[in-house]
CSV table of C-alpha atoms in Angstrom, one decimal:
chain,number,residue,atom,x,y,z
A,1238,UNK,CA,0.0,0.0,0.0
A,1239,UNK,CA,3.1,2.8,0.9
A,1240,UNK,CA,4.1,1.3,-2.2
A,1241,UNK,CA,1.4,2.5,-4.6
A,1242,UNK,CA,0.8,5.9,-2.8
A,1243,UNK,CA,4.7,6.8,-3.2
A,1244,UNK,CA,3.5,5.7,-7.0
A,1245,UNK,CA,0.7,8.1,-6.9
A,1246,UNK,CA,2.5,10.9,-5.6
A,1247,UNK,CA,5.0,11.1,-8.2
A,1248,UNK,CA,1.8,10.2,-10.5
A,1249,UNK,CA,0.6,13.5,-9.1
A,1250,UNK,CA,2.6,15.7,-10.1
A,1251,UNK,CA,3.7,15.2,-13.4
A,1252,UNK,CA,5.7,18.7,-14.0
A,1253,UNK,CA,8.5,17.5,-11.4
A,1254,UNK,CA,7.3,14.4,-11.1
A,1255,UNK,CA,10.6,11.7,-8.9
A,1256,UNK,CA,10.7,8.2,-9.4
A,1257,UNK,CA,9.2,6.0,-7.0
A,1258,UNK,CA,11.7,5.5,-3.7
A,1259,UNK,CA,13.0,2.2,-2.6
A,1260,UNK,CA,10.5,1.6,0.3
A,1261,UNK,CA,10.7,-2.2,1.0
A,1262,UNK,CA,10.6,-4.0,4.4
A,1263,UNK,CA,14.0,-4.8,5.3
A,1264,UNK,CA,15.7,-6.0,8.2
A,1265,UNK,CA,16.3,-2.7,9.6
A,1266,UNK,CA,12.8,-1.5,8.5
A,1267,UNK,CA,9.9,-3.2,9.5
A,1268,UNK,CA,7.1,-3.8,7.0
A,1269,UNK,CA,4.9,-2.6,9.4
A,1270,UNK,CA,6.7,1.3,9.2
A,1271,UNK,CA,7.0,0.6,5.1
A,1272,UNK,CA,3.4,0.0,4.7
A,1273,UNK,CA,2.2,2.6,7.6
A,1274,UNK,CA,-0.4,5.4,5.8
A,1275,UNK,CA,0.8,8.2,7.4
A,1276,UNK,CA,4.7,7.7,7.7
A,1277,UNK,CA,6.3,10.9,6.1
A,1278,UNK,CA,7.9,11.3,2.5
A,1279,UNK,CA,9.4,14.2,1.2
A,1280,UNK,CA,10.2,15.6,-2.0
A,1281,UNK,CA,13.8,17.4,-2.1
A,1282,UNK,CA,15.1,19.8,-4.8
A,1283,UNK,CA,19.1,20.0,-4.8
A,1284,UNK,CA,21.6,20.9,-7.7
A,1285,UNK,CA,22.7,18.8,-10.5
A,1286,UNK,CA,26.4,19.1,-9.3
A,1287,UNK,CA,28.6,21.0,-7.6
A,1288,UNK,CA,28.5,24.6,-9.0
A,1289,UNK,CA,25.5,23.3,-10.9
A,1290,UNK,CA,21.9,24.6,-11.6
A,1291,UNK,CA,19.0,23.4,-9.6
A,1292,UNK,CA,18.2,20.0,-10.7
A,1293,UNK,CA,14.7,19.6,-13.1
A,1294,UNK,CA,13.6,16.7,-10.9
A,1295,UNK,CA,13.2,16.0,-7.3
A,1296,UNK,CA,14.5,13.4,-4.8
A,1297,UNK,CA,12.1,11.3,-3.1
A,1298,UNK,CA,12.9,10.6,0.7
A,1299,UNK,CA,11.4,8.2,2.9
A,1300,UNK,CA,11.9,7.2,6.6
A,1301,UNK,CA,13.9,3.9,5.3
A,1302,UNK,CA,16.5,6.8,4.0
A,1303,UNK,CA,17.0,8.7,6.9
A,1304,UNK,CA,17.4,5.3,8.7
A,1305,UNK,CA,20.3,4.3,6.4
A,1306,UNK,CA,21.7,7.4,7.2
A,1307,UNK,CA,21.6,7.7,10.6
A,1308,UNK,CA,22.0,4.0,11.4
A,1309,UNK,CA,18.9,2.6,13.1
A,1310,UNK,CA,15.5,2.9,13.4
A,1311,UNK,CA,14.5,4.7,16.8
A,1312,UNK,CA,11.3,6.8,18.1
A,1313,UNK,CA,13.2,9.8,17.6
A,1314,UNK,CA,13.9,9.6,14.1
A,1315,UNK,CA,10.4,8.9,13.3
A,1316,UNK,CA,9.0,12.0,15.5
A,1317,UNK,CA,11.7,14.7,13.9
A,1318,UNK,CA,10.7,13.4,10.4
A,1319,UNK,CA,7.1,14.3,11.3
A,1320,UNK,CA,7.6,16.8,12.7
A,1321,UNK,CA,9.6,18.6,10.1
A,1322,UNK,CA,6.6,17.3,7.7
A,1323,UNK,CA,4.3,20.1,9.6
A,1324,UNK,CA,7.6,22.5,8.9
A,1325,UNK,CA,8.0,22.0,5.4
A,1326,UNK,CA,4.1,22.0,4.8
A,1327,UNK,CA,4.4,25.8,5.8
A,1328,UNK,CA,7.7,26.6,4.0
A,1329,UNK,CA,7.1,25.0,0.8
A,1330,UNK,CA,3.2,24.7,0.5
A,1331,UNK,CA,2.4,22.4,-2.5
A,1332,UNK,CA,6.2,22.5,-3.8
A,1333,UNK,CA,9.4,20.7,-3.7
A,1334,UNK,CA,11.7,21.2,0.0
A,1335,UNK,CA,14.2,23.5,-1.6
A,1336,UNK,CA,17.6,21.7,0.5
A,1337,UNK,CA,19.6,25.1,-0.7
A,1338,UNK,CA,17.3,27.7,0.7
A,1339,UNK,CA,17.4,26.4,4.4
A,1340,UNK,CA,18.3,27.2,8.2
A,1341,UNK,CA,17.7,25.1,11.1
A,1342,UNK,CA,18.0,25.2,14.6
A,1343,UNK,CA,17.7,21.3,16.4
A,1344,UNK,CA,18.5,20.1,19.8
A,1345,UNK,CA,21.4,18.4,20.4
A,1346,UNK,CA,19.8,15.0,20.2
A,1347,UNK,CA,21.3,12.6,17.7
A,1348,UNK,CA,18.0,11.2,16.0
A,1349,UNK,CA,16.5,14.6,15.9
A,1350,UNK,CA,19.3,16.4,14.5
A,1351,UNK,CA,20.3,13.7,12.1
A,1352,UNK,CA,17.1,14.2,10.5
A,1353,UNK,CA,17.4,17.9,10.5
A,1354,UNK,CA,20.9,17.8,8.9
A,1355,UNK,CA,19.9,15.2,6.5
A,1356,UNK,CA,15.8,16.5,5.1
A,1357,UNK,CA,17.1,20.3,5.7
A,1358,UNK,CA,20.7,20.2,3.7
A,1359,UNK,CA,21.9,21.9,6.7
A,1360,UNK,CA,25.4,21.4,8.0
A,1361,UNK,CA,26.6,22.6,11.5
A,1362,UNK,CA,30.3,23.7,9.6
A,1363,UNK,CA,28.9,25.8,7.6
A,1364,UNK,CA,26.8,27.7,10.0
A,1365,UNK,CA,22.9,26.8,8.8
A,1366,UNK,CA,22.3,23.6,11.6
A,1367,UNK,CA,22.2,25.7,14.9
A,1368,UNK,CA,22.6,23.6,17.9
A,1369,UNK,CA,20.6,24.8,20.7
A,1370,UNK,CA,20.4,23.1,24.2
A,1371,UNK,CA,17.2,25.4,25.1
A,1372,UNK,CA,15.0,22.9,22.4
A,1373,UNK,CA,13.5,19.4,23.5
A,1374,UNK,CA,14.9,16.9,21.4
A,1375,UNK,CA,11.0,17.2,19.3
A,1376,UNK,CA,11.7,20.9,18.7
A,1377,UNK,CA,13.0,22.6,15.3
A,1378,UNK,CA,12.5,26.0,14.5
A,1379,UNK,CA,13.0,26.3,10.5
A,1380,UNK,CA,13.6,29.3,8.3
A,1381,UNK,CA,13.5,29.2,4.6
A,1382,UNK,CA,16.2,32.2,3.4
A,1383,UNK,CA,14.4,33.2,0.4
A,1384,UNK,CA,11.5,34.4,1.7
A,1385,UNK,CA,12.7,35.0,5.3
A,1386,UNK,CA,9.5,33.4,6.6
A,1387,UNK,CA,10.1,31.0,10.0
A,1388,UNK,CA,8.4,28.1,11.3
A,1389,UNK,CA,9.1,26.4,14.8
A,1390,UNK,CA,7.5,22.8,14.8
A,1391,UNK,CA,7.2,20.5,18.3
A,1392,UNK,CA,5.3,17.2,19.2
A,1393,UNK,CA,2.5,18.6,20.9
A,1394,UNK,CA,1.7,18.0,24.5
A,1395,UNK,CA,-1.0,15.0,24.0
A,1396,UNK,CA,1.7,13.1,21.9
A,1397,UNK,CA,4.9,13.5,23.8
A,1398,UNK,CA,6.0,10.3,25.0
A,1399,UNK,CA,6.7,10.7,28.6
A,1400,UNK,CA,7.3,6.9,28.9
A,1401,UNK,CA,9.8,7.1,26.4
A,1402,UNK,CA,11.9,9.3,28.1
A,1403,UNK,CA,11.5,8.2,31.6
A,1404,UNK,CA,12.5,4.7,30.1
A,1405,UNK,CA,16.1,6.5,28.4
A,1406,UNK,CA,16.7,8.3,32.1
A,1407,UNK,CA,16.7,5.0,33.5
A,1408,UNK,CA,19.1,3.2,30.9
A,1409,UNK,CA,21.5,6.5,31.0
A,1410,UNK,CA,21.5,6.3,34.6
A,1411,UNK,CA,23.5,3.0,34.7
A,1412,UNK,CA,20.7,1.3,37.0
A,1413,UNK,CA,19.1,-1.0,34.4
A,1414,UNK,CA,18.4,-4.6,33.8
A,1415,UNK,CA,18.8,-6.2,30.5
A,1416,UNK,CA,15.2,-6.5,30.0
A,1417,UNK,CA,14.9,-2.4,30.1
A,1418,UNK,CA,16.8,-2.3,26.8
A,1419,UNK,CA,13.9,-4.6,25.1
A,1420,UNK,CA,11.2,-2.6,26.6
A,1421,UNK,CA,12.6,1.2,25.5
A,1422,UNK,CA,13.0,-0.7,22.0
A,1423,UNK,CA,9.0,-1.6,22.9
A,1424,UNK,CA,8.0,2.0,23.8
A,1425,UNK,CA,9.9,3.6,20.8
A,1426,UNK,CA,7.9,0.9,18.1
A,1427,UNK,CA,4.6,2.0,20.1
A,1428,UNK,CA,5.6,5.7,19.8
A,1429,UNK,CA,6.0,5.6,16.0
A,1430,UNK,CA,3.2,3.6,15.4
A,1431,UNK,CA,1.3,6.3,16.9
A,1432,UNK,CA,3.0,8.7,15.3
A,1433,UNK,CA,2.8,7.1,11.6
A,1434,UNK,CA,-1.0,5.7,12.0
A,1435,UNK,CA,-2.3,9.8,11.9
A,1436,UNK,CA,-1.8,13.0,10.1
A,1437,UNK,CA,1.8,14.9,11.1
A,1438,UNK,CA,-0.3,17.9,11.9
A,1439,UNK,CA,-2.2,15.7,14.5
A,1440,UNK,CA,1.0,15.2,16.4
A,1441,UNK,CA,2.8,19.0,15.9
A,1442,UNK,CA,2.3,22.1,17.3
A,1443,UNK,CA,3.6,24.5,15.1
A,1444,UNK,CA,4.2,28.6,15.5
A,1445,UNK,CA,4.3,30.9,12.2
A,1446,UNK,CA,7.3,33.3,12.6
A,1447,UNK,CA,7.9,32.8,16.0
A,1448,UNK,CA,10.1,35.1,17.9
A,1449,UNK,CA,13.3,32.9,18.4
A,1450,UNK,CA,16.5,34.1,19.1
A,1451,UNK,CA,18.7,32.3,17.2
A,1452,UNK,CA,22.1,30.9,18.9
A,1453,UNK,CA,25.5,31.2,17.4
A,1454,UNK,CA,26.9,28.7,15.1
A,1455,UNK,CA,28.2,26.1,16.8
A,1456,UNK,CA,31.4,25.6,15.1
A,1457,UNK,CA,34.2,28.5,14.9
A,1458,UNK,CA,34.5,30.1,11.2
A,1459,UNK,CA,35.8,27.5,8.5
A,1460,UNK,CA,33.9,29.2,5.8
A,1461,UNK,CA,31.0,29.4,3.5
A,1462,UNK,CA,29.3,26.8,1.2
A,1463,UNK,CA,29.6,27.5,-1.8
A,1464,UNK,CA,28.6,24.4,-4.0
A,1465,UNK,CA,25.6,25.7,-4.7
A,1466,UNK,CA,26.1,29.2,-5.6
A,1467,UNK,CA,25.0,28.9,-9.0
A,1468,UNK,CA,21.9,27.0,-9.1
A,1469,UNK,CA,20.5,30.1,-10.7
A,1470,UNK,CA,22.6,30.5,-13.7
A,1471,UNK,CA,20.9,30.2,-17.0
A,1472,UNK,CA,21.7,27.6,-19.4
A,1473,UNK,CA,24.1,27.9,-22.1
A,1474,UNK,CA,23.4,29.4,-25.7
C-alpha cells in the first residue's frame, strides 16, 4: 500500500514528477513502518552538481533513508521526520523542499538532529544547523532564506511520549536490567506507530514566525558553502 501511494504521488505531479523510492521491508525497516499510511515522504530539490543549476527533478525521501543514514530505526527519528513534515508544509506549501534555501536550529539529540541535517541540507560547519540546548529533542525552528519566513514545529503535549523518556533516564543512569533495553525498544515501536498511523499535523504544534533568538553557530569560522552558488545561472546558448 506505501508502495502505490509513493507511485501516486509522483503520478501527481507530473511537471517534477521523482521516481518511486525504494520503500521495501527490510531487516532494519519493519514492514509494518513501510506499509504505515501516514509515515512521512518528502520531495527534495538540490543541484545537478557542484556549481550546478538546480536540478529539473526532485528526490524522493522516505523514513527507510534517513534510517540508512543515521544507522537505526529509533522513536526519535520517526518523530523529527514528522515533525519537520508540519515544517516543510508551511515553507514549501504544495512544492518541492528546496535543501539550498534552508536554516535550522535542532536540539542536540542525535536522532533529531540527524534528521534535520539530513531533510534540511543543513550542515553545522557551515553555519545553517544551529545547535541549541534550550529545544527538546522534538523541537526545530526552521527558516527558509528566500523568503525569510520561520516556522518552529514541536510534538505537541498530547503526543509527547513521557514513557519514552523516563524509560532513556533510566538506561543513561547505569541502573538497568537487561530486560529495560527490550522494553525502551518496545516504547519507541509503540511511539512511532502512533506517530505514523495519523496526520503529522495531529502530532505538531507549530508557530508561524515565532520570535526565536537564534544561537550562534556552533562551530568557529571555516567558511562558506559554496557548492551551490550557481543553481540560478541560465543555461548555455
Amino acid at each position: 500500500m506505501k508502495t502505490l501511494l509513493l507511485l501516486l504521488l509522483a503520478l501527481a505531479t507530473p511537471t517534477w514528477a521523482a521516481a518511486p523510492a525504494d520503500n521495501a521491508a527490510d531487516w532494519y525497516y519493519p514492514a509494518w513502518l513501510a506499509e504505515a499510511p501516514h509515515a512521512p515522504v518528502f520531495q527534495v530539490r538540490d543541484t545537478v552538481n557542484k556549481y550546478g543549476r538546480y536540478a529539473s527533478e526532485p528526490k524522493v525521501i522516505t523514513l527507510k533513508d534517513l534510517i540508512k543514514f543515521h544507522g537505526h530505526f529509533c522513536g526519535g527519528l520517526v518523530e523529527g521526520a514528522t515533525a519537520l513534515r508540519v515544517a516543510f508544509d508551511r515553507l514549501f506549501p504544495g512544492e518541492m523542499i528546496d535543501r539550498t534555501d534552508l536554516i535550522i536550529a535542532s536540539n542536540n539529540s542525535a536522532c533529531g538532529g540527524d534528521v534535520a541535517a539530513y531533510l534540511t541540507g543543513a550542515r553545522a560547519r557551515f553555519g545553517s544547523h544551529l545547535i541549541d540546548p534550550k529545544l527538546k529533542e522534538s523541537d526545530f525552528v526552521v527558516k527558509r532564506l528566500s523568503t525569510g519566513r520561520a516556522v518552529r514545529v514541536v510534538i505537541n503535549a498530547a503526543t509527547y511520549p513521557h514513557d519514552v523518556r523516563s524509560q532513556m533516564k533510566k538506561i543513561e543512569s547505569g541502573k538497568f536490567e537487561p530486560a529495560d533495553i527490550d522494553r525502551f525498544q518496545d516504547l519507541q515501536w509503540a511511539y512511532a506507530k502512533k506517530l505514523v498511523s495519523r496526520p503529522a499535523i495531529e502530532s505538531v504544534d507549530v508557530t508561524v514566525n515565532p520570535d526565536y533568538a537564534w544561537p550562534e553557530p556552533p562551530c568557529k569560522d571555516l567558511g562558506k558553502r559554496k557548492d551551490n552558488e550557481f543553481k540560478n545561472v541560465s543555461e548555455a546558448h
